[in-house]
Coordinates of C-alpha atoms (C1' of nucleotides) and ligand atoms in Angstrom, one line a residue:
Chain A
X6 CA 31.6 68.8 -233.9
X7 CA 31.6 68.2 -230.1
X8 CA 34.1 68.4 -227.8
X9 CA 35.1 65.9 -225.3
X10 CA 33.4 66.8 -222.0
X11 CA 30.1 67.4 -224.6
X12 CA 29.9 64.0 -225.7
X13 CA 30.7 62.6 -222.1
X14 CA 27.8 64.9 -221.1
X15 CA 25.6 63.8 -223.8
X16 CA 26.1 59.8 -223.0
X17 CA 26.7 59.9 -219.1
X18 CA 30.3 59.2 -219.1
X19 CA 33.0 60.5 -217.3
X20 CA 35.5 62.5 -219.8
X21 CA 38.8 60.2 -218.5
X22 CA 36.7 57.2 -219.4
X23 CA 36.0 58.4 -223.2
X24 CA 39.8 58.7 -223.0
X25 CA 40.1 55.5 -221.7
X26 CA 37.6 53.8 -224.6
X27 CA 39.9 56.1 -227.1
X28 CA 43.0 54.0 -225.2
X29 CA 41.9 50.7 -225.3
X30 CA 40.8 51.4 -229.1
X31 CA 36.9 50.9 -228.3
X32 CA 36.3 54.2 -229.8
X33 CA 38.7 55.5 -232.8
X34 CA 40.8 58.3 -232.2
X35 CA 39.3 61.3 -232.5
X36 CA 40.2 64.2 -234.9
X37 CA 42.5 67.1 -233.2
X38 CA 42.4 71.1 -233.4
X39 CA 45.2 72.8 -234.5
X40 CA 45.8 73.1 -230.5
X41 CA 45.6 69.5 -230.0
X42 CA 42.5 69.1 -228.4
X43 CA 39.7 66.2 -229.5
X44 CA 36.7 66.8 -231.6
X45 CA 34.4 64.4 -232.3
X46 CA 31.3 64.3 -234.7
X47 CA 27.6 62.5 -234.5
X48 CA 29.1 58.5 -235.2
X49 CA 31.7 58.8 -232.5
X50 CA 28.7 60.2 -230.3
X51 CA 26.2 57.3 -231.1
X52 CA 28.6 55.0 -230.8
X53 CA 30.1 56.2 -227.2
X54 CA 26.0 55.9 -226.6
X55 CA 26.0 52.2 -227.5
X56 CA 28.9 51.5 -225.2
X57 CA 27.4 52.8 -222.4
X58 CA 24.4 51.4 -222.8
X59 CA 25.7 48.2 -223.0
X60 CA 27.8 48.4 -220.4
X61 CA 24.7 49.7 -218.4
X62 CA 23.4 46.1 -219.7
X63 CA 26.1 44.6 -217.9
X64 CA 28.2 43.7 -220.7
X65 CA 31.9 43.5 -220.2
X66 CA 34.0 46.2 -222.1
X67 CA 35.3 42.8 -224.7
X68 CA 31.8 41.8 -225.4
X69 CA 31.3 45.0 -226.4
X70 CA 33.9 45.1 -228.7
X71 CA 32.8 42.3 -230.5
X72 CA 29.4 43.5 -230.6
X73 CA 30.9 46.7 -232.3
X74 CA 33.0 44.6 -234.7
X75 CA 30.4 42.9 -235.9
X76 CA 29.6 43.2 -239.3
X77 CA 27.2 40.5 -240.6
X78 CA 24.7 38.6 -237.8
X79 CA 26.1 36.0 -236.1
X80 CA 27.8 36.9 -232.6
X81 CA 25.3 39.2 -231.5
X82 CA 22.7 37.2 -230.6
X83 CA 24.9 34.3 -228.6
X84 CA 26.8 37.0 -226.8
X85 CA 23.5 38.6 -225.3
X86 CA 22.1 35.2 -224.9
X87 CA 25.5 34.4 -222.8
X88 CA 25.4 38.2 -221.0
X89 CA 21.7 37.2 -220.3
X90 CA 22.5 33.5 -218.5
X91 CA 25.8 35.0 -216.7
X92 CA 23.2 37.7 -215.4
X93 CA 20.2 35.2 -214.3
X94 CA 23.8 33.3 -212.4
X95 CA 24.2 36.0 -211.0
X96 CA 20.3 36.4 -209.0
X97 CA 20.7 33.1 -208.1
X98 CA 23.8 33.4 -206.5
X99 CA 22.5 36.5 -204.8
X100 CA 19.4 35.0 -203.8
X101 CA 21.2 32.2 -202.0
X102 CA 23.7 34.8 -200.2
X103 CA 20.5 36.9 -199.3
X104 CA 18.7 34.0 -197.4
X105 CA 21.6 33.3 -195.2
X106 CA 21.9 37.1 -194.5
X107 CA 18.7 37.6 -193.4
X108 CA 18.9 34.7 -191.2
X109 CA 22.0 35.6 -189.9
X110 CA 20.7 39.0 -189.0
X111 CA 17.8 38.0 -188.3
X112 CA 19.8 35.3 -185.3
X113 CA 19.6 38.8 -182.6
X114 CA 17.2 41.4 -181.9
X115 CA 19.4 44.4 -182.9
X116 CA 21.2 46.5 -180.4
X117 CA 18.1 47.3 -178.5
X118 CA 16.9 43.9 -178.1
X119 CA 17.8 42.0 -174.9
X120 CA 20.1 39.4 -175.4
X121 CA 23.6 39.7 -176.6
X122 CA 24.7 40.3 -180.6
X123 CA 24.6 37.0 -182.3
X124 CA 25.7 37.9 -185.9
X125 CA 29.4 37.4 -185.4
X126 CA 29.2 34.1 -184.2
X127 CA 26.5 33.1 -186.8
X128 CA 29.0 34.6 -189.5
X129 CA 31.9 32.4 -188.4
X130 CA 29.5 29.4 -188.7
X131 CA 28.9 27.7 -191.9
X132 CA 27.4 24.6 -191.1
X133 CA 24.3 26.7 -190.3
X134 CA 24.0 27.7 -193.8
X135 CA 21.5 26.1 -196.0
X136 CA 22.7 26.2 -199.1
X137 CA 26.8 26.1 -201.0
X138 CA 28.4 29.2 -201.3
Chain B
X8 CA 51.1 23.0 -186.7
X9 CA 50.0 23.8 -190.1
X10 CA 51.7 24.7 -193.4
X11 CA 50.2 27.3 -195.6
X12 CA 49.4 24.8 -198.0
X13 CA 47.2 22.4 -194.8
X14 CA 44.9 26.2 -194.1
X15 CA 44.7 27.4 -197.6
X16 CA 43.0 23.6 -198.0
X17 CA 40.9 23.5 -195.2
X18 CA 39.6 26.6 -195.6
X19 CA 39.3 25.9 -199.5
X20 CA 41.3 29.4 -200.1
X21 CA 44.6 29.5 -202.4
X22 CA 48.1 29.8 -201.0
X23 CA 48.9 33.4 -202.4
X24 CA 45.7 34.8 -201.2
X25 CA 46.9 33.2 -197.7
X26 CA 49.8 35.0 -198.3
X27 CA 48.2 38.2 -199.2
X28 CA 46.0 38.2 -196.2
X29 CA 49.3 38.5 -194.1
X30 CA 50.5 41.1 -196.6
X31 CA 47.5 43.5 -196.2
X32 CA 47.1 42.5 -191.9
X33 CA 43.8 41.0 -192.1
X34 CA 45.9 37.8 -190.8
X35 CA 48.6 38.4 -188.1
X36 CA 52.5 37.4 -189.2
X37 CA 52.5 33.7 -188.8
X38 CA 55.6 32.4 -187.0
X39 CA 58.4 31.0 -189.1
X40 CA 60.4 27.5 -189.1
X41 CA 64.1 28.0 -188.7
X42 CA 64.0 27.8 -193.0
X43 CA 61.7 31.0 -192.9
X44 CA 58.6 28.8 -193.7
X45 CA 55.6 29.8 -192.3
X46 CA 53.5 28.0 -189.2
X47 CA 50.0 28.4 -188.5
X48 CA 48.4 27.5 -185.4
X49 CA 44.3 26.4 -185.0
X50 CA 43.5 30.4 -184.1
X51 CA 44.9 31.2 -187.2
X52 CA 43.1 28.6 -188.9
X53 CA 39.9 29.6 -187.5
X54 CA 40.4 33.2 -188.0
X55 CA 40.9 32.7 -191.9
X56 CA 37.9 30.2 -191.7
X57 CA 36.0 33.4 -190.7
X58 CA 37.5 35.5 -193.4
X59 CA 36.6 32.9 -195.9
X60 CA 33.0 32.7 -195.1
X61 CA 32.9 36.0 -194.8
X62 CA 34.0 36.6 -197.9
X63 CA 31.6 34.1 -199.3
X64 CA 29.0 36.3 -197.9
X65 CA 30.4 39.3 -200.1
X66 CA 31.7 41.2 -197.5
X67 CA 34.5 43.2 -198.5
X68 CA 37.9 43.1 -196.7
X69 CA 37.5 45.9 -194.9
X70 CA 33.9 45.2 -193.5
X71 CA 35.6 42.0 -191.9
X72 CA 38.7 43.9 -190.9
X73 CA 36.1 45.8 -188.9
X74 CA 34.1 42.8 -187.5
X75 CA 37.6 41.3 -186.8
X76 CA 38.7 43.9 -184.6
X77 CA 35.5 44.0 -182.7
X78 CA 35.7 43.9 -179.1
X79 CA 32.4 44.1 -177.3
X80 CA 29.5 44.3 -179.6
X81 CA 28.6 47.8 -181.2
X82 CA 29.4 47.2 -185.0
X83 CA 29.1 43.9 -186.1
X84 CA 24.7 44.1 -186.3
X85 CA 25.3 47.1 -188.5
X86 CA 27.6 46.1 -190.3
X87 CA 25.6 42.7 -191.4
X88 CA 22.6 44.6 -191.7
X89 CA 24.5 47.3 -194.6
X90 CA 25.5 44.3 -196.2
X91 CA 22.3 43.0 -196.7
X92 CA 20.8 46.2 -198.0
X93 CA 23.6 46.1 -199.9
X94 CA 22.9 42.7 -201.4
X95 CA 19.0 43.4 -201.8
X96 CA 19.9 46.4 -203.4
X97 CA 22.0 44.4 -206.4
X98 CA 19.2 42.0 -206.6
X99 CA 17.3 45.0 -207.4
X100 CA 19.6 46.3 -209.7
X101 CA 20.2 42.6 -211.4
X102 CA 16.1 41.9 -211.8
X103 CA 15.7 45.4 -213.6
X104 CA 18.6 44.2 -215.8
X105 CA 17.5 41.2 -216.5
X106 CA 14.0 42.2 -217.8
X107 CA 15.8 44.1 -220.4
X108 CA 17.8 41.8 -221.4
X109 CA 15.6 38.9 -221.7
X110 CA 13.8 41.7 -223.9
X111 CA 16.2 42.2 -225.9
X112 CA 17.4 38.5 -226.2
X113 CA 13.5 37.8 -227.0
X114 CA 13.1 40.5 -230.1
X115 CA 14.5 38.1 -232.4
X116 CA 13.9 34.4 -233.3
X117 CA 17.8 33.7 -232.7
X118 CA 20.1 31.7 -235.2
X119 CA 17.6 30.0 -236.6
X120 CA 14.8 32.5 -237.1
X121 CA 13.2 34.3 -240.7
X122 CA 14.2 37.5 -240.0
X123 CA 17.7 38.9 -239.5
X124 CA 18.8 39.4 -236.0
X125 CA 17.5 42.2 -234.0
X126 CA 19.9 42.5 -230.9
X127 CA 22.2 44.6 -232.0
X128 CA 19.4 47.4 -233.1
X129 CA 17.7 46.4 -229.5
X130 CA 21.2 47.0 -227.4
X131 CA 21.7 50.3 -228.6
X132 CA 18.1 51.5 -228.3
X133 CA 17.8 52.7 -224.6
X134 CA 14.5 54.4 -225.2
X135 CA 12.7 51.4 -225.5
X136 CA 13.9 50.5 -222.2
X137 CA 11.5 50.4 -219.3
X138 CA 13.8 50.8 -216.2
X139 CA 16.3 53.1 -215.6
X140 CA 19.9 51.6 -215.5
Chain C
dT17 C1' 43.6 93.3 -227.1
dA18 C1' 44.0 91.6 -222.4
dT19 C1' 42.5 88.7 -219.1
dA20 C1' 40.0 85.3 -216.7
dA21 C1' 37.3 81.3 -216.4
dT22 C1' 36.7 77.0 -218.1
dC23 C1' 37.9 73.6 -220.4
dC24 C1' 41.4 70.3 -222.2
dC25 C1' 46.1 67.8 -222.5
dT26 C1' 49.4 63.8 -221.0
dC27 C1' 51.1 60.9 -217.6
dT28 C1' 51.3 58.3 -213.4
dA29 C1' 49.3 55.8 -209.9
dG30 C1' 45.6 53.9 -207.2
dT31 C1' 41.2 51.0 -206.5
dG32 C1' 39.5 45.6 -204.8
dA33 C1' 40.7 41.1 -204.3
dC34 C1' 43.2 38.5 -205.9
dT35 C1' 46.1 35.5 -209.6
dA36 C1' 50.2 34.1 -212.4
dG37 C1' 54.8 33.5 -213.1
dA38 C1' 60.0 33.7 -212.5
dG39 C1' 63.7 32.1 -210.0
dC40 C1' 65.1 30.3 -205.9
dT41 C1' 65.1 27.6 -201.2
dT42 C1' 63.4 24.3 -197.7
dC43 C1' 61.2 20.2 -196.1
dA44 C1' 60.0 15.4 -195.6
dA45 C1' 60.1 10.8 -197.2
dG46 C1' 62.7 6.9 -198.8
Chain D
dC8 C1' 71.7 11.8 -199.5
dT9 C1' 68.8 12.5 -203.0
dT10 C1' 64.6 13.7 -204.9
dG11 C1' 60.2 15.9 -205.6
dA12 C1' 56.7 18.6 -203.6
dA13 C1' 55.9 22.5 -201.4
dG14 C1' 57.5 26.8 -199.8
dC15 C1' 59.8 31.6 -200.4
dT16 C1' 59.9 36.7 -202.4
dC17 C1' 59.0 39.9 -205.8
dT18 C1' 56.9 41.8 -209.9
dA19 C1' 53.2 42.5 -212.8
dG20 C1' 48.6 41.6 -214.6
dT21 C1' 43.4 41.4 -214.2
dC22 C1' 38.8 44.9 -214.9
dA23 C1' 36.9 49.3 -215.7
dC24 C1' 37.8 52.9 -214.5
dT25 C1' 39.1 57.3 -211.2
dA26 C1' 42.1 60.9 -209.1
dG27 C1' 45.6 64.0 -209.2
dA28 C1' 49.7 66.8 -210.8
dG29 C1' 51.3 70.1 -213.7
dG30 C1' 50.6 72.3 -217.7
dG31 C1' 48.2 74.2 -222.4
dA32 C1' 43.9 75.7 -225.3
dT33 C1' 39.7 78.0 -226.0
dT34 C1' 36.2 81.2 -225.4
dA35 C1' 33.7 85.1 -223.3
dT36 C1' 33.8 89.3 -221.6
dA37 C1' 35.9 94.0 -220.5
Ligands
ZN8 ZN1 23.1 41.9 -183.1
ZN9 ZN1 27.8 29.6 -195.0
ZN10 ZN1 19.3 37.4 -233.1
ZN11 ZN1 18.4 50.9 -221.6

DNA sequence: TATAATCCCTCTAGTGACTAGAGCTTCAAG
DNA sequence: CTTGAAGCTCTAGTCACTAGAGGGATTATA
């Protein structure tokens, strides 16, 4: 039997957070000492390990529950496939907003250079952006 | 003169979030009609234009409460320039993600395949991972 | 057995950046 | 003057936690 700040230990998670899971019914609730205090044993610990490791994926905490609830086949694969497009959005998106940073930053010299700072007028200026955002 | 409904258009923003601007200072108290409606006037309208854009950029509402208040020069480079490490540091963080994922995604066939699905096994199986997340 | 250190408990509230809704008032056009 | 759209305030909800207050339990050592 662990206790809770061992299993947070063990899987990287804050102790208030496994409380939080325990909360929001992502992870059963645990057995109590005679004083009240959690205990938990090695299926409680594997599974606080897959929720953080698919929250380290990126998976939202209600994927996640579906993923656990699954019994059979058939969500698991569309839901990662979704997590997996929502994720390559995501680049792209990032990509775009990178582009017009650098080129926005890239509008001055820096504070040593000679000319006056550019970036704030370039930020208030969208028609100098390439692409939608 | 401009209702809250004309700016939150123009600037493609929604009325409450027009209105929350005000709330949190980022946009002065606009003047009022005699019914307690509120005016804007073209500074106004430019000044949420730059939020927006901002915002669009992924600054947070604080960075642009700083480059807002910016008299001379000073802040605004560094600012911009944290941002975009901070930006190229998520499209780090997304590519490493991403690799996994597709990983994972790619270990079975998918609905259709022979074999039953693997992604459940995969998602919980951080040691075959190659980056760290 | 006493005490101290470390852990654990519940509960509330705060984060960022909005968004939704209830219930009401004002404005502008016809 | 009536009507319908748009405005008003206020509260609460979103997501995934995190911080803190004020107390109780457990464990190791003396
Ligand atoms: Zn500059
Ligand atoms: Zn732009
Ligand atoms: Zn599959
Ligand atoms: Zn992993």
């Amino acid at each position: 039997m662990f206790t809770i700040g061992q299993i947070a230990a063990r899987t990287g998670t804050k102790v208030p957070t496994v409380r939080y899971y325990e909360g929001i019914g992502l992870l059963p609730e645990a057995e109590r000492t005679a004083g009240g205090q959690r205990r938990y044993d090695r299926a409680a610990l594997d599974r606080l390990g897959f929720i953080r490791h698919a929250r380290a994926l990126g998976f939202g905490l209600e994927d996640i529950r579906a993923l656990l609830d699954i019994e059979g086949h058939g969500d698991a694969h569309a839901i990662a496939e979704r997590q997996l497009r929502d994720v390559r959005d995501r680049m792209a998106r990032l990509a775009r907003l990178e582009s017009e940073l650098a080129r926005i930053v890239g509008s001055c010299a820096g504070g040593g250079g000679t000319g006056p700072c550019r970036v704030l007028e370039a930020l208030g200026d969208h028609d100098a952006c390439a692409a939608d955002h």
